[in-house]
């Protein structure tokens, strides 16, 4: 099978993350994303489950303020942890230890003008210089259509509702992403096809999918989905909880039915309550203290079916 599975992998964990801001704690205990032992442990778990590549979230990369804790400080932490992860994966490879490939997704969150003012290009240049074009690391990158895959997140909703931004970099296979394509009618057909090719970070209900050369390209798969708005509000959408894994099974079943090239799992280890308000309405797959490794086992089972 040519089908591949990627999983969103967070690199923003440090001491402050675990101070009452998470829906549960990892089975590994409170950790720092720069901890090489944690990186190795995760790599082994993901490779054994059949994950082909991890997908590193740099999507706030052009708007962060270095003096602001959650955005600025975390972006610095993310990029520091990325460098350590690449180095550790390289060492693992030399020792014959299995690990997934790596993709980085950058973004223009909150700054659509970054597409044209040079900031997006500067970030793509950084990814190329440090990793995708670096002889030490280039063989570790996730390739698609013969080039490193570079996804660019544009914010939710997308500032571009009638097409894609006018930017490309021919060193990469570039794809564009927004959240909840299901809830942006100009971006999808009634059948759920992503009209302009946007990949979706999350979808409520039946997931959308873009086409490449007439074939279904990718579909997001989540273990749960959070609510939209408050009960009684116009347009309110209730949460879809884990339901003992049933939500995850249903979303993977749709990816199999449509026959997408990629299944993009969101996520491995976000942990934050801002994205995941409770244990039931959480979508992380990393083993946790309350859920154990049930979700990881389910991931491996669903990947086998998908492939």
mmCIF file of N, CA and C in Angstrom, residues 173-220:
data_model
loop_
_atom_site.group_PDB
_atom_site.id
_atom_site.type_symbol
_atom_site.label_atom_id
_atom_site.label_comp_id
_atom_site.label_asym_id
_atom_site.label_seq_id
_atom_site.Cartn_x
_atom_site.Cartn_y
_atom_site.Cartn_z
ATOM 1 N N UNK A 173 7.196 20.144 -1.741
ATOM 2 C CA UNK A 173 5.802 19.963 -2.129
ATOM 3 C C UNK A 173 4.979 20.731 -1.112
ATOM 4 N N UNK A 174 4.389 21.848 -1.518
ATOM 5 C CA UNK A 174 3.687 22.754 -0.612
ATOM 6 C C UNK A 174 2.196 22.423 -0.600
ATOM 7 N N UNK A 175 1.656 22.324 0.593
ATOM 8 C CA UNK A 175 0.219 22.172 0.773
ATOM 9 C C UNK A 175 -0.260 23.195 1.805
ATOM 10 N N UNK A 176 -1.526 23.617 1.676
ATOM 11 C CA UNK A 176 -2.095 24.650 2.538
ATOM 12 C C UNK A 176 -3.120 24.033 3.486
ATOM 13 N N UNK A 177 -3.201 24.587 4.687
ATOM 14 C CA UNK A 177 -4.064 24.021 5.724
ATOM 15 C C UNK A 177 -4.852 25.107 6.434
ATOM 16 N N UNK A 178 -6.097 24.785 6.756
ATOM 17 C CA UNK A 178 -6.924 25.579 7.661
ATOM 18 C C UNK A 178 -7.649 24.603 8.573
ATOM 19 N N UNK A 179 -8.360 25.115 9.545
ATOM 20 C CA UNK A 179 -9.112 24.242 10.436
ATOM 21 C C UNK A 179 -10.577 24.181 10.061
ATOM 22 N N UNK A 180 -11.186 23.028 10.271
ATOM 23 C CA UNK A 180 -12.628 22.865 10.104
ATOM 24 C C UNK A 180 -13.096 23.308 8.718
ATOM 25 N N UNK A 181 -12.564 22.680 7.692
ATOM 26 C CA UNK A 181 -13.061 22.919 6.335
ATOM 27 C C UNK A 181 -14.545 22.574 6.268
ATOM 28 N N UNK A 182 -14.984 21.639 7.098
ATOM 29 C CA UNK A 182 -16.409 21.285 7.153
ATOM 30 C C UNK A 182 -17.286 22.497 7.423
ATOM 31 N N UNK A 183 -16.748 23.506 8.124
ATOM 32 C CA UNK A 183 -17.537 24.669 8.538
ATOM 33 C C UNK A 183 -17.226 25.916 7.718
ATOM 34 N N UNK A 184 -16.542 25.753 6.612
ATOM 35 C CA UNK A 184 -16.253 26.866 5.708
ATOM 36 C C UNK A 184 -16.832 26.521 4.329
ATOM 37 N N UNK A 185 -18.145 26.753 4.129
ATOM 38 C CA UNK A 185 -18.821 26.310 2.900
ATOM 39 C C UNK A 185 -18.140 26.715 1.596
ATOM 40 N N UNK A 186 -17.539 27.912 1.479
ATOM 41 C CA UNK A 186 -16.887 28.228 0.206
ATOM 42 C C UNK A 186 -15.709 27.305 -0.121
ATOM 43 N N UNK A 187 -15.172 26.626 0.892
ATOM 44 C CA UNK A 187 -13.967 25.815 0.688
ATOM 45 C C UNK A 187 -14.273 24.353 0.381
ATOM 46 N N UNK A 188 -15.548 23.961 0.383
ATOM 47 C CA UNK A 188 -15.851 22.542 0.186
ATOM 48 C C UNK A 188 -17.081 22.373 -0.687
ATOM 49 N N UNK A 189 -17.165 21.213 -1.295
ATOM 50 C CA UNK A 189 -18.379 20.853 -2.024
ATOM 51 C C UNK A 189 -19.357 20.195 -1.055
ATOM 52 N N UNK A 190 -20.623 20.052 -1.446
ATOM 53 C CA UNK A 190 -21.579 19.364 -0.559
ATOM 54 C C UNK A 190 -21.159 17.924 -0.246
ATOM 55 N N UNK A 191 -20.360 17.322 -1.116
ATOM 56 C CA UNK A 191 -19.912 15.944 -0.893
ATOM 57 C C UNK A 191 -18.689 15.857 0.015
ATOM 58 N N UNK A 192 -18.140 17.003 0.399
ATOM 59 C CA UNK A 192 -17.005 16.991 1.312
ATOM 60 C C UNK A 192 -15.652 17.090 0.647
ATOM 61 N N UNK A 193 -15.604 17.403 -0.649
ATOM 62 C CA UNK A 193 -14.322 17.592 -1.319
ATOM 63 C C UNK A 193 -13.817 18.997 -1.008
ATOM 64 N N UNK A 194 -12.571 19.095 -0.598
ATOM 65 C CA UNK A 194 -11.946 20.395 -0.344
ATOM 66 C C UNK A 194 -11.725 21.083 -1.689
ATOM 67 N N UNK A 195 -12.491 22.130 -1.931
ATOM 68 C CA UNK A 195 -12.631 22.701 -3.269
ATOM 69 C C UNK A 195 -11.307 23.190 -3.860
ATOM 70 N N UNK A 196 -10.458 23.808 -3.041
ATOM 71 C CA UNK A 196 -9.215 24.383 -3.548
ATOM 72 C C UNK A 196 -7.973 23.598 -3.129
ATOM 73 N N UNK A 197 -8.206 22.523 -2.389
ATOM 74 C CA UNK A 197 -7.080 21.695 -1.980
ATOM 75 C C UNK A 197 -6.622 21.876 -0.555
ATOM 76 N N UNK A 198 -7.341 22.667 0.247
ATOM 77 C CA UNK A 198 -6.945 22.836 1.641
ATOM 78 C C UNK A 198 -6.967 21.496 2.382
ATOM 79 N N UNK A 199 -5.905 21.248 3.156
ATOM 80 C CA UNK A 199 -5.925 20.182 4.146
ATOM 81 C C UNK A 199 -6.577 20.747 5.409
ATOM 82 N N UNK A 200 -7.246 19.913 6.183
ATOM 83 C CA UNK A 200 -7.964 20.375 7.370
ATOM 84 C C UNK A 200 -7.263 19.908 8.643
ATOM 85 N N UNK A 201 -7.068 20.838 9.566
ATOM 86 C CA UNK A 201 -6.448 20.500 10.861
ATOM 87 C C UNK A 201 -7.392 19.658 11.710
ATOM 88 N N UNK A 202 -8.663 20.009 11.723
ATOM 89 C CA UNK A 202 -9.702 19.203 12.356
ATOM 90 C C UNK A 202 -10.956 19.340 11.513
ATOM 91 N N UNK A 203 -11.876 18.399 11.638
ATOM 92 C CA UNK A 203 -13.193 18.484 11.010
ATOM 93 C C UNK A 203 -14.223 17.931 11.975
ATOM 94 N N UNK A 204 -15.346 18.602 12.076
ATOM 95 C CA UNK A 204 -16.488 18.059 12.813
ATOM 96 C C UNK A 204 -17.427 17.390 11.819
ATOM 97 N N UNK A 205 -17.941 16.233 12.171
ATOM 98 C CA UNK A 205 -18.766 15.488 11.232
ATOM 99 C C UNK A 205 -17.892 14.749 10.232
ATOM 100 N N UNK A 206 -18.453 14.400 9.082
ATOM 101 C CA UNK A 206 -17.697 13.655 8.078
ATOM 102 C C UNK A 206 -16.556 14.520 7.534
ATOM 103 N N UNK A 207 -15.332 13.984 7.616
ATOM 104 C CA UNK A 207 -14.171 14.776 7.272
ATOM 105 C C UNK A 207 -14.123 15.079 5.769
ATOM 106 N N UNK A 208 -13.539 16.228 5.466
ATOM 107 C CA UNK A 208 -13.330 16.648 4.084
ATOM 108 C C UNK A 208 -12.029 16.056 3.556
ATOM 109 N N UNK A 209 -11.851 16.177 2.236
ATOM 110 C CA UNK A 209 -10.616 15.671 1.637
ATOM 111 C C UNK A 209 -10.338 16.407 0.334
ATOM 112 N N UNK A 210 -9.086 16.795 0.069
ATOM 113 C CA UNK A 210 -8.720 17.371 -1.220
ATOM 114 C C UNK A 210 -8.387 16.264 -2.217
ATOM 115 N N UNK A 211 -8.362 16.648 -3.477
ATOM 116 C CA UNK A 211 -7.982 15.729 -4.546
ATOM 117 C C UNK A 211 -6.650 16.167 -5.141
ATOM 118 N N UNK A 212 -5.840 15.185 -5.532
ATOM 119 C CA UNK A 212 -4.635 15.451 -6.317
ATOM 120 C C UNK A 212 -4.679 14.556 -7.547
ATOM 121 N N UNK A 213 -4.721 15.186 -8.706
ATOM 122 C CA UNK A 213 -4.837 14.458 -9.973
ATOM 123 C C UNK A 213 -6.033 13.506 -9.934
ATOM 124 N N UNK A 214 -7.123 13.990 -9.341
ATOM 125 C CA UNK A 214 -8.364 13.232 -9.320
ATOM 126 C C UNK A 214 -8.483 12.191 -8.228
ATOM 127 N N UNK A 215 -7.439 12.045 -7.413
ATOM 128 C CA UNK A 215 -7.464 11.016 -6.367
ATOM 129 C C UNK A 215 -7.525 11.659 -4.985
ATOM 130 N N UNK A 216 -8.263 11.074 -4.042
ATOM 131 C CA UNK A 216 -8.309 11.615 -2.688
ATOM 132 C C UNK A 216 -6.910 11.659 -2.070
ATOM 133 N N UNK A 217 -6.548 12.821 -1.546
ATOM 134 C CA UNK A 217 -5.171 13.021 -1.107
ATOM 135 C C UNK A 217 -4.961 12.793 0.385
ATOM 136 N N UNK A 218 -5.756 13.448 1.207
ATOM 137 C CA UNK A 218 -5.524 13.348 2.645
ATOM 138 C C UNK A 218 -6.809 13.564 3.419
ATOM 139 N N UNK A 219 -6.815 13.096 4.666
ATOM 140 C CA UNK A 219 -7.964 13.291 5.540
ATOM 141 C C UNK A 219 -7.469 13.330 6.973
ATOM 142 N N UNK A 220 -7.985 14.282 7.742
ATOM 143 C CA UNK A 220 -7.634 14.359 9.149
ATOM 144 C C UNK A 220 -8.446 13.315 9.920
#
